[in-house]
XYZ file of C-alpha atoms in Angstrom:
532
model
C -1.324 -8.751 -18.266
C -5.012 -7.854 -18.693
C -7.627 -9.936 -17.155
C -11.065 -10.385 -19.153
C -13.918 -12.242 -18.625
C -12.827 -15.095 -20.548
C -9.416 -14.993 -18.301
C -11.696 -15.252 -15.221
C -13.901 -18.410 -16.374
C -11.473 -20.271 -18.697
C -10.460 -22.576 -15.647
C -13.952 -22.815 -14.048
C -15.554 -24.164 -17.164
C -14.072 -27.497 -16.558
C -14.678 -27.616 -12.846
C -17.775 -30.226 -12.329
C -17.207 -30.414 -8.677
C -15.821 -28.952 -5.337
C -12.808 -31.263 -5.419
C -11.858 -30.190 -8.871
C -11.407 -26.433 -8.331
C -7.750 -25.431 -8.759
C -7.066 -23.038 -5.638
C -3.692 -22.069 -7.342
C -5.467 -20.598 -10.241
C -8.339 -19.325 -8.105
C -5.963 -17.391 -5.666
C -3.859 -15.933 -8.928
C -7.041 -14.476 -10.694
C -8.400 -12.869 -7.478
C -5.545 -11.454 -6.609
C -4.611 -10.136 -9.948
C -8.150 -8.656 -10.472
C -7.981 -7.055 -6.592
C -4.479 -5.445 -7.552
C -6.132 -3.949 -10.467
C -8.715 -2.522 -8.328
C -6.320 -0.932 -5.897
C -4.580 0.795 -8.734
C -7.652 2.386 -10.052
C -8.945 3.182 -6.826
C -5.366 4.944 -6.003
C -5.791 6.467 -9.439
C -9.364 7.727 -8.564
C -10.635 5.709 -11.707
C -13.949 5.157 -10.043
C -15.910 3.828 -13.124
C -13.046 1.309 -13.790
C -13.238 0.442 -10.006
C -16.819 -0.554 -10.339
C -16.391 -2.627 -13.842
C -13.409 -4.705 -12.026
C -15.580 -5.344 -9.192
C -18.259 -6.954 -11.245
C -16.065 -8.713 -13.127
C -14.621 -10.083 -9.874
C -18.115 -11.202 -8.192
C -19.183 -12.902 -11.277
C -16.252 -15.004 -11.181
C -16.600 -18.684 -10.250
C -12.744 -18.796 -8.588
C -14.104 -15.755 -6.504
C -17.323 -17.636 -5.593
C -15.579 -21.074 -4.727
C -13.020 -18.762 -2.611
C -16.074 -16.933 -0.582
C -17.683 -20.501 -0.299
C -14.516 -21.439 1.097
C -14.320 -18.702 3.848
C -17.679 -19.223 5.275
C -17.053 -23.235 5.598
C -13.947 -23.249 6.960
C -14.085 -20.449 9.539
C -15.165 -20.531 13.019
C -18.601 -19.935 12.508
C -19.038 -22.533 9.664
C -21.346 -24.542 11.964
C -23.562 -22.019 13.348
C -26.928 -21.586 10.889
C -29.089 -18.826 10.184
C -32.683 -18.614 10.536
C -32.768 -21.055 7.572
C -31.014 -23.658 9.844
C -28.796 -24.733 7.009
C -24.933 -25.450 6.894
C -22.809 -26.539 4.273
C -20.916 -29.426 5.308
C -20.553 -31.536 2.393
C -18.519 -31.091 -0.781
C -21.689 -31.295 -2.773
C -23.602 -28.471 -0.828
C -20.272 -26.436 -1.129
C -20.230 -26.956 -5.100
C -24.064 -26.071 -5.252
C -23.656 -22.986 -3.393
C -20.799 -21.828 -5.717
C -23.084 -22.462 -8.590
C -25.830 -20.434 -6.719
C -23.905 -17.528 -5.838
C -25.558 -14.892 -8.349
C -26.726 -11.148 -7.899
C -29.700 -11.829 -10.220
C -32.827 -11.834 -8.100
C -30.901 -12.238 -4.913
C -32.877 -11.576 -1.764
C -31.064 -11.625 1.608
C -33.011 -13.539 4.751
C -33.424 -11.681 8.005
C -30.636 -12.066 10.351
C -30.992 -14.548 13.412
C -30.620 -12.276 16.722
C -28.633 -13.568 19.571
C -26.841 -11.520 22.592
C -23.498 -12.089 23.544
C -22.021 -10.561 27.039
C -20.007 -7.732 27.345
C -17.264 -6.797 29.633
C -19.631 -4.301 31.649
C -22.029 -6.683 32.227
C -24.409 -5.514 29.286
C -25.289 -7.741 26.229
C -24.257 -6.990 22.965
C -26.588 -7.680 19.742
C -25.160 -9.994 17.310
C -26.888 -10.952 13.932
C -26.166 -14.116 12.269
C -26.643 -14.016 8.627
C -27.456 -17.398 6.813
C -24.781 -19.339 4.985
C -25.542 -18.039 1.747
C -25.705 -14.354 2.769
C -22.431 -14.856 4.049
C -21.198 -16.275 1.194
C -22.418 -13.334 -0.565
C -21.021 -10.910 2.037
C -17.497 -12.568 1.310
C -17.801 -12.284 -2.487
C -18.626 -8.724 -2.230
C -15.926 -8.426 0.565
C -13.270 -9.588 -1.888
C -13.823 -6.816 -4.206
C -14.748 -4.058 -1.637
C -11.400 -4.475 0.625
C -8.873 -3.393 -2.008
C -11.014 0.085 -2.158
C -11.020 0.155 1.600
C -7.347 -0.286 2.239
C -6.547 2.062 -0.631
C -8.687 4.754 1.096
C -7.884 3.995 4.679
C -6.795 6.537 7.108
C -2.980 5.652 7.780
C -3.206 5.259 11.240
C -6.368 3.166 11.438
C -5.460 -0.463 12.689
C -8.793 -2.055 13.411
C -10.186 -4.785 11.244
C -7.349 -4.255 8.485
C -5.104 -7.268 6.765
C -1.541 -7.258 8.482
C -2.725 -4.755 11.479
C -3.113 -5.277 14.723
C -3.767 -3.759 18.666
C 0.232 -3.781 18.827
C 0.528 -1.640 15.609
C -2.194 0.996 17.196
C -0.527 1.039 20.966
C 3.043 1.383 19.169
C 1.873 4.342 17.292
C 0.221 5.836 20.453
C 4.119 5.499 21.882
C 5.420 7.346 18.939
C 3.228 10.381 19.297
C 3.484 10.483 23.177
C 7.026 9.282 24.310
C 9.180 12.362 23.799
C 9.567 15.397 26.390
C 8.442 17.699 23.116
C 5.232 15.377 22.789
C 1.886 16.579 23.337
C 0.346 16.399 26.986
C -3.309 16.085 26.172
C -5.448 13.269 24.955
C -8.945 12.929 23.686
C -10.351 9.733 24.355
C -12.937 8.822 21.920
C -15.771 6.099 21.985
C -18.492 6.220 19.248
C -21.816 5.151 20.942
C -23.362 1.966 19.268
C -21.400 2.665 16.288
C -22.114 -0.568 14.260
C -25.875 0.096 15.202
C -26.278 3.703 14.214
C -24.294 4.302 11.013
C -26.824 5.763 8.622
C -27.973 3.719 5.599
C -28.271 6.679 3.770
C -24.548 7.820 4.126
C -23.241 4.267 3.309
C -25.263 3.452 -0.153
C -24.073 6.978 -1.353
C -20.259 6.421 -0.303
C -19.208 3.048 -0.205
C -17.994 1.933 -3.826
C -20.048 -1.573 -4.072
C -23.076 -2.727 -5.721
C -25.395 -0.370 -4.162
C -28.525 -2.814 -4.693
C -26.893 -5.390 -3.011
C -25.852 -2.785 -0.212
C -29.343 -1.696 0.384
C -30.587 -5.280 0.581
C -28.479 -6.356 3.376
C -28.915 -3.211 5.484
C -32.459 -3.170 5.233
C -32.901 -6.895 5.900
C -33.925 -6.942 9.434
C -33.591 -9.344 12.058
C -35.822 -12.168 13.669
C -36.279 -12.472 17.623
C -38.516 -14.398 19.485
C -40.254 -15.479 16.319
C -40.622 -11.799 15.322
C -39.500 -9.741 12.067
C -37.931 -6.424 13.261
C -36.729 -4.288 10.440
C -33.459 -2.013 10.642
C -33.399 1.639 10.030
C -29.738 2.472 10.642
C -26.441 0.423 11.415
C -24.620 -2.489 9.930
C -25.771 -6.026 11.177
C -22.833 -7.008 13.625
C -22.016 -10.411 13.039
C -22.100 -9.670 9.035
C -18.415 -10.677 7.231
C -18.653 -7.107 5.606
C -19.856 -5.232 8.388
C -16.284 -4.015 9.961
C -14.970 -3.046 6.611
C -18.448 -1.027 6.207
C -17.715 0.529 9.592
C -14.177 1.486 8.659
C -15.061 2.899 5.503
C -17.773 5.250 7.203
C -14.977 6.256 9.932
C -12.000 6.738 7.519
C -11.463 10.534 6.222
C -11.024 11.707 9.993
C -7.422 12.180 9.825
C -7.888 14.306 6.504
C -10.338 16.575 8.114
C -7.882 17.258 11.194
C -5.118 17.949 8.824
C -7.491 20.531 6.967
C -8.116 22.194 10.591
C -4.651 22.661 10.812
C -3.560 24.077 7.530
C -0.359 25.390 7.878
C 2.765 23.937 8.918
C 3.118 26.061 11.848
C -0.499 25.518 13.038
C 0.092 21.771 12.638
C 3.330 21.957 14.954
C 1.537 24.082 17.486
C -1.702 22.016 17.586
C 0.285 18.421 17.934
C -2.639 16.775 16.819
C -2.489 13.343 16.021
C -5.117 10.453 15.422
C -4.849 6.836 16.471
C -7.971 4.637 15.849
C -8.936 0.743 16.155
C -12.427 0.242 14.799
C -14.728 2.678 16.811
C -12.207 3.444 19.578
C -9.735 6.187 18.776
C -7.527 8.859 20.810
C -6.397 12.179 19.553
C -3.500 14.068 20.985
C -3.039 17.634 21.237
C -0.806 20.490 22.869
C -3.340 21.670 25.119
C -7.081 20.993 26.621
C -8.233 24.114 24.936
C -7.312 23.007 21.507
C -9.000 19.524 21.954
C -12.075 20.923 23.586
C -12.648 23.740 21.452
C -11.450 22.815 17.906
C -10.759 19.249 17.733
C -13.890 17.886 19.358
C -16.211 20.051 17.683
C -15.004 18.889 14.481
C -15.205 14.844 15.484
C -18.939 15.389 16.234
C -19.341 17.264 13.053
C -17.696 14.418 11.018
C -19.632 11.665 13.000
C -22.909 13.339 12.922
C -23.005 13.318 8.679
C -22.717 9.506 9.467
C -25.498 9.406 12.121
C -23.106 8.734 14.917
C -22.184 10.554 18.062
C -19.652 10.458 20.459
C -20.271 8.492 23.716
C -20.741 11.017 26.571
C -19.620 8.686 29.354
C -16.616 7.357 27.762
C -15.182 10.423 25.889
C -12.920 12.560 27.834
C -10.009 14.909 27.813
C -7.045 13.622 29.561
C -3.714 14.980 30.801
C -0.878 12.053 29.971
C 0.383 12.208 33.840
C -3.094 11.059 34.834
C -3.226 8.379 32.063
C -6.022 6.970 30.242
C -6.845 3.262 28.769
C -6.691 2.287 25.331
C -7.349 -1.284 23.573
C -6.703 -3.064 26.982
C -3.469 -0.819 27.895
C -3.232 1.971 30.262
C -0.784 4.697 28.798
C 0.689 6.877 31.585
C 3.597 9.509 31.371
C 5.606 9.065 34.781
C 8.887 10.164 35.517
C 9.885 11.556 32.304
C 9.077 8.007 30.772
C 5.923 6.829 29.013
C 4.675 3.515 30.651
C 2.273 1.206 28.735
C 0.918 -1.407 31.046
C -2.079 -3.946 30.636
C -4.579 -1.653 32.495
C -6.636 -2.785 35.566
C -9.723 -3.385 33.974
C -7.968 -5.887 31.559
C -6.014 -7.372 34.288
C -9.032 -8.088 36.245
C -11.074 -9.708 33.387
C -7.962 -12.043 32.915
C -7.810 -13.341 36.357
C -11.839 -13.534 36.660
C -11.589 -15.645 33.600
C -9.051 -17.588 35.028
C -10.887 -18.312 38.416
C -14.270 -19.141 36.605
C -12.435 -21.607 34.873
C -11.304 -23.377 37.756
C -14.588 -23.011 39.531
C -16.190 -24.780 36.565
C -13.522 -27.612 36.606
C -13.635 -28.506 40.491
C -13.703 -32.059 39.147
C -11.817 -32.107 36.269
C -8.559 -33.884 36.325
C -4.878 -31.793 36.801
C -4.195 -32.392 32.939
C -7.366 -31.042 31.876
C -7.167 -27.746 34.234
C -3.593 -27.436 32.620
C -4.679 -27.465 28.981
C -7.674 -25.322 29.628
C -5.640 -22.544 31.421
C -2.522 -23.000 29.134
C -4.071 -21.036 26.054
C -5.749 -18.436 28.442
C -2.357 -17.592 29.828
C -0.533 -17.907 26.619
C -2.970 -15.708 24.718
C -3.293 -12.837 27.319
C 1.000 -12.992 27.830
C 1.439 -12.680 24.016
C -0.895 -9.857 23.771
C 0.760 -7.207 26.411
C 4.521 -8.799 26.355
C 5.296 -6.303 23.785
C 4.524 -3.449 26.406
C 6.019 -2.683 29.905
C 4.171 -5.903 31.559
C 6.861 -7.556 33.570
C 5.627 -6.225 37.261
C 1.994 -6.952 36.139
C 2.919 -10.526 34.911
C 4.427 -11.100 38.367
C 1.452 -9.814 40.609
C -0.622 -12.067 38.461
C 1.404 -15.183 38.879
C 0.780 -14.962 42.655
C -3.031 -14.431 42.076
C -2.880 -17.569 39.542
C -0.881 -19.489 42.181
C -3.274 -18.635 45.080
C -6.563 -19.600 43.032
C -4.805 -23.267 42.038
C -3.807 -23.443 45.734
C -7.488 -23.168 46.571
C -8.721 -25.273 43.544
C -6.341 -28.053 44.890
C -7.629 -27.649 48.546
C -10.923 -27.710 47.824
C -10.631 -31.255 46.305
C -8.410 -32.496 49.293
C -10.114 -30.855 52.373
C -8.449 -33.468 54.520
C -5.086 -33.417 53.549
C -2.320 -31.270 54.392
C -0.482 -28.677 52.860
C 2.609 -30.497 52.368
C 0.678 -33.321 50.682
C -1.306 -30.650 48.480
C 2.231 -29.399 47.282
C 4.045 -32.650 46.692
C 0.951 -34.013 44.636
C 0.357 -30.750 42.297
C 3.236 -28.544 42.383
C 6.541 -29.479 41.468
C 10.320 -28.047 41.224
C 11.060 -27.774 37.639
C 14.505 -26.196 36.658
C 15.111 -24.724 39.928
C 11.840 -23.139 40.233
C 9.536 -24.464 42.827
C 5.879 -24.538 43.302
C 5.152 -25.199 39.432
C 1.647 -26.535 38.573
C 2.393 -29.595 37.005
C 1.682 -33.213 36.439
C 3.799 -35.614 34.413
C 4.806 -34.015 31.081
C 1.894 -31.180 31.556
C 3.158 -27.968 32.946
C 1.266 -24.962 33.563
C 3.282 -21.844 32.016
C 3.703 -18.679 34.053
C 3.681 -15.277 32.749
C 6.812 -14.588 34.196
C 8.511 -16.792 31.581
C 6.649 -14.896 28.545
C 10.037 -12.026 27.986
C 9.590 -8.903 26.794
C 9.301 -8.982 22.838
C 9.583 -5.776 21.030
C 7.035 -5.473 18.148
C 8.033 -3.531 14.800
C 5.155 -1.367 13.856
C 3.655 -1.516 10.343
C 4.306 1.216 7.838
C 1.152 3.447 7.798
C 0.941 3.835 4.270
C 1.531 0.091 3.322
C -1.294 -1.646 1.313
C -1.231 -5.469 0.930
C -2.934 -4.891 -2.397
C -0.422 -2.741 -3.901
C 2.341 -4.699 -5.646
C 4.951 -1.991 -4.554
C 4.452 -3.510 -0.952
C 5.046 -7.302 -1.966
C 8.593 -7.405 -0.765
C 8.022 -5.530 2.551
C 5.111 -7.772 3.272
C 7.175 -10.900 2.659
C 10.051 -9.660 5.031
C 7.644 -8.875 7.627
C 5.958 -12.400 7.604
C 9.265 -14.064 7.343
C 10.359 -12.449 10.518
C 7.038 -12.866 12.223
C 7.039 -16.646 11.405
C 10.497 -17.129 12.395
C 9.479 -16.101 15.761
C 6.584 -18.555 15.789
C 8.990 -21.555 14.898
C 11.086 -20.583 17.585
C 12.667 -23.722 18.809
C 11.102 -25.967 16.438
C 13.975 -26.265 14.024
C 12.455 -28.933 11.457
C 9.292 -27.109 10.878
C 11.487 -23.981 10.652
C 13.417 -24.982 8.171
C 10.777 -26.673 6.070
C 8.829 -23.195 6.049
C 11.889 -21.492 4.616
C 12.632 -24.538 2.149
C 9.318 -24.047 0.335
C 9.614 -20.040 0.839
C 6.749 -19.939 3.282
C 4.237 -21.280 0.190
C 1.585 -23.965 0.622
C 2.043 -26.680 -2.310
C -1.608 -27.144 -2.561
C -3.279 -23.719 -2.911
C -0.163 -21.561 -3.628
C -0.500 -19.153 -0.789
C 1.674 -17.758 2.064
C 1.343 -19.860 5.315
C 0.971 -17.746 8.221
C -0.315 -18.046 11.748
C -3.873 -17.358 10.803
C -3.890 -19.989 8.205
C -2.392 -22.572 10.534
C -0.515 -25.674 8.951
C -0.344 -29.537 8.788
C 2.582 -31.398 8.549
C 2.296 -34.169 6.127
C 4.853 -36.935 4.920
C 4.796 -37.801 1.245
C 6.038 -41.532 2.405
C 4.371 -42.241 5.678
C 7.160 -42.314 8.731
C 6.113 -45.785 9.568
C 7.712 -46.519 6.175
C 10.782 -44.861 6.738
C 9.784 -41.774 4.996
C 11.922 -38.550 5.750
C 10.173 -36.310 2.893
C 7.902 -33.645 3.996
C 5.604 -31.029 3.100
C 4.255 -27.951 4.923
C 0.440 -27.541 4.077
C -1.918 -24.783 5.373
C -5.203 -26.074 7.267
C -7.258 -24.957 4.549
C -5.694 -27.626 2.032
């Protein structure tokens, strides 16, 4: 069915407030247009792509969706330089009516600094709410293009892809005896800060005027305005997609370098990229040093980027290399992928810091705070060879907890401390617990294999709808493990939120509502996503 201007705004004509917006219609119209954009991009019909993008960014429904995104995410309470946030339905509806390309001028970013793992600080630019909403609006139109043009083995900042997919691909290309044994570890120096503005405006398929305004908006620090000559603002919703578009195409260039099938087989060159971190495999150190690395440097130079001299190196797989928090090493004819020493140290340091900050906190508060950290780290690594690392970390966490308990009661003996803070649960002694609160141990998280996404799968292509539905169903089945009623309800609703007609996922979250209150013996339930 063809979508015209009339189709996009026929429903919005009767919307007079934020509460009247029909999210089912909004999602349907936006999804149809995004599908058409992806189809036109795949066919190379760029004039049609731009026409559909203009249609989408002028749609009231898309504007409402953009405002909804920036007012319901984690940064919704963080203001920009204008110190404004949209917390009321009236403010949100006024924002929808105010979103327009005409006479639009973005405000400078509010510059703050966040600490990095190496002790340095990363600059972060915070746009105003209006600028965030405009970026979210144009991102709706740009993302289908970015997904269609993306390198098959690029996994960072893309829908339905994760670090687990990236490390699975690394396993695929390195795990066999005939696999390449040399790896170029690539790291781009200040990727977000140095991407060429001229390259972006010339090559990114979106409104050039709007893009140029964002790139040149500048930032305010200590009350002074500083202009920006290069880079995309870290903190902007659209920045990760712009960075991906700048780096996409490297895989095609590597394919062109080794033109024939025989040359490709001999070189054994494979690219795996997550945002600005990437690895390239090769059959020999010479191939990577004399052919691959110069090509990568030329590719990046066209975009105003360079490789980091300290972090870019060529390594043999028996020596091992770190990638995305894992250490990958070929040992005794087996490829081992384990949590890296650096990642493990950062995790344990965080646990110890949290305990130092809570010297006077109750045991229940400590358990609640540490549980989320332990569970998150375990789930990140449990798809790889992490059991030995988990056991070692469990022991060090226990030592940190014992010191925490000892500091609280310097005059008590070891037997008293054990009885007060540690219990024997299910045959396992020394479990940090109080009443019904139990701190999980890493050893309790068994290995769970990750099924890598198909490299060519595009969430905006209807051809892959069935594939993504099956993949989501399997993922949610694991999420609801041990929660029978919630699992049954999700399947009964076919995973759809009855309010907004969208898939309920771990990202959207969910609430369980009773149509008739439980206090009134109500048994009928509905599962709603958190946005509803």
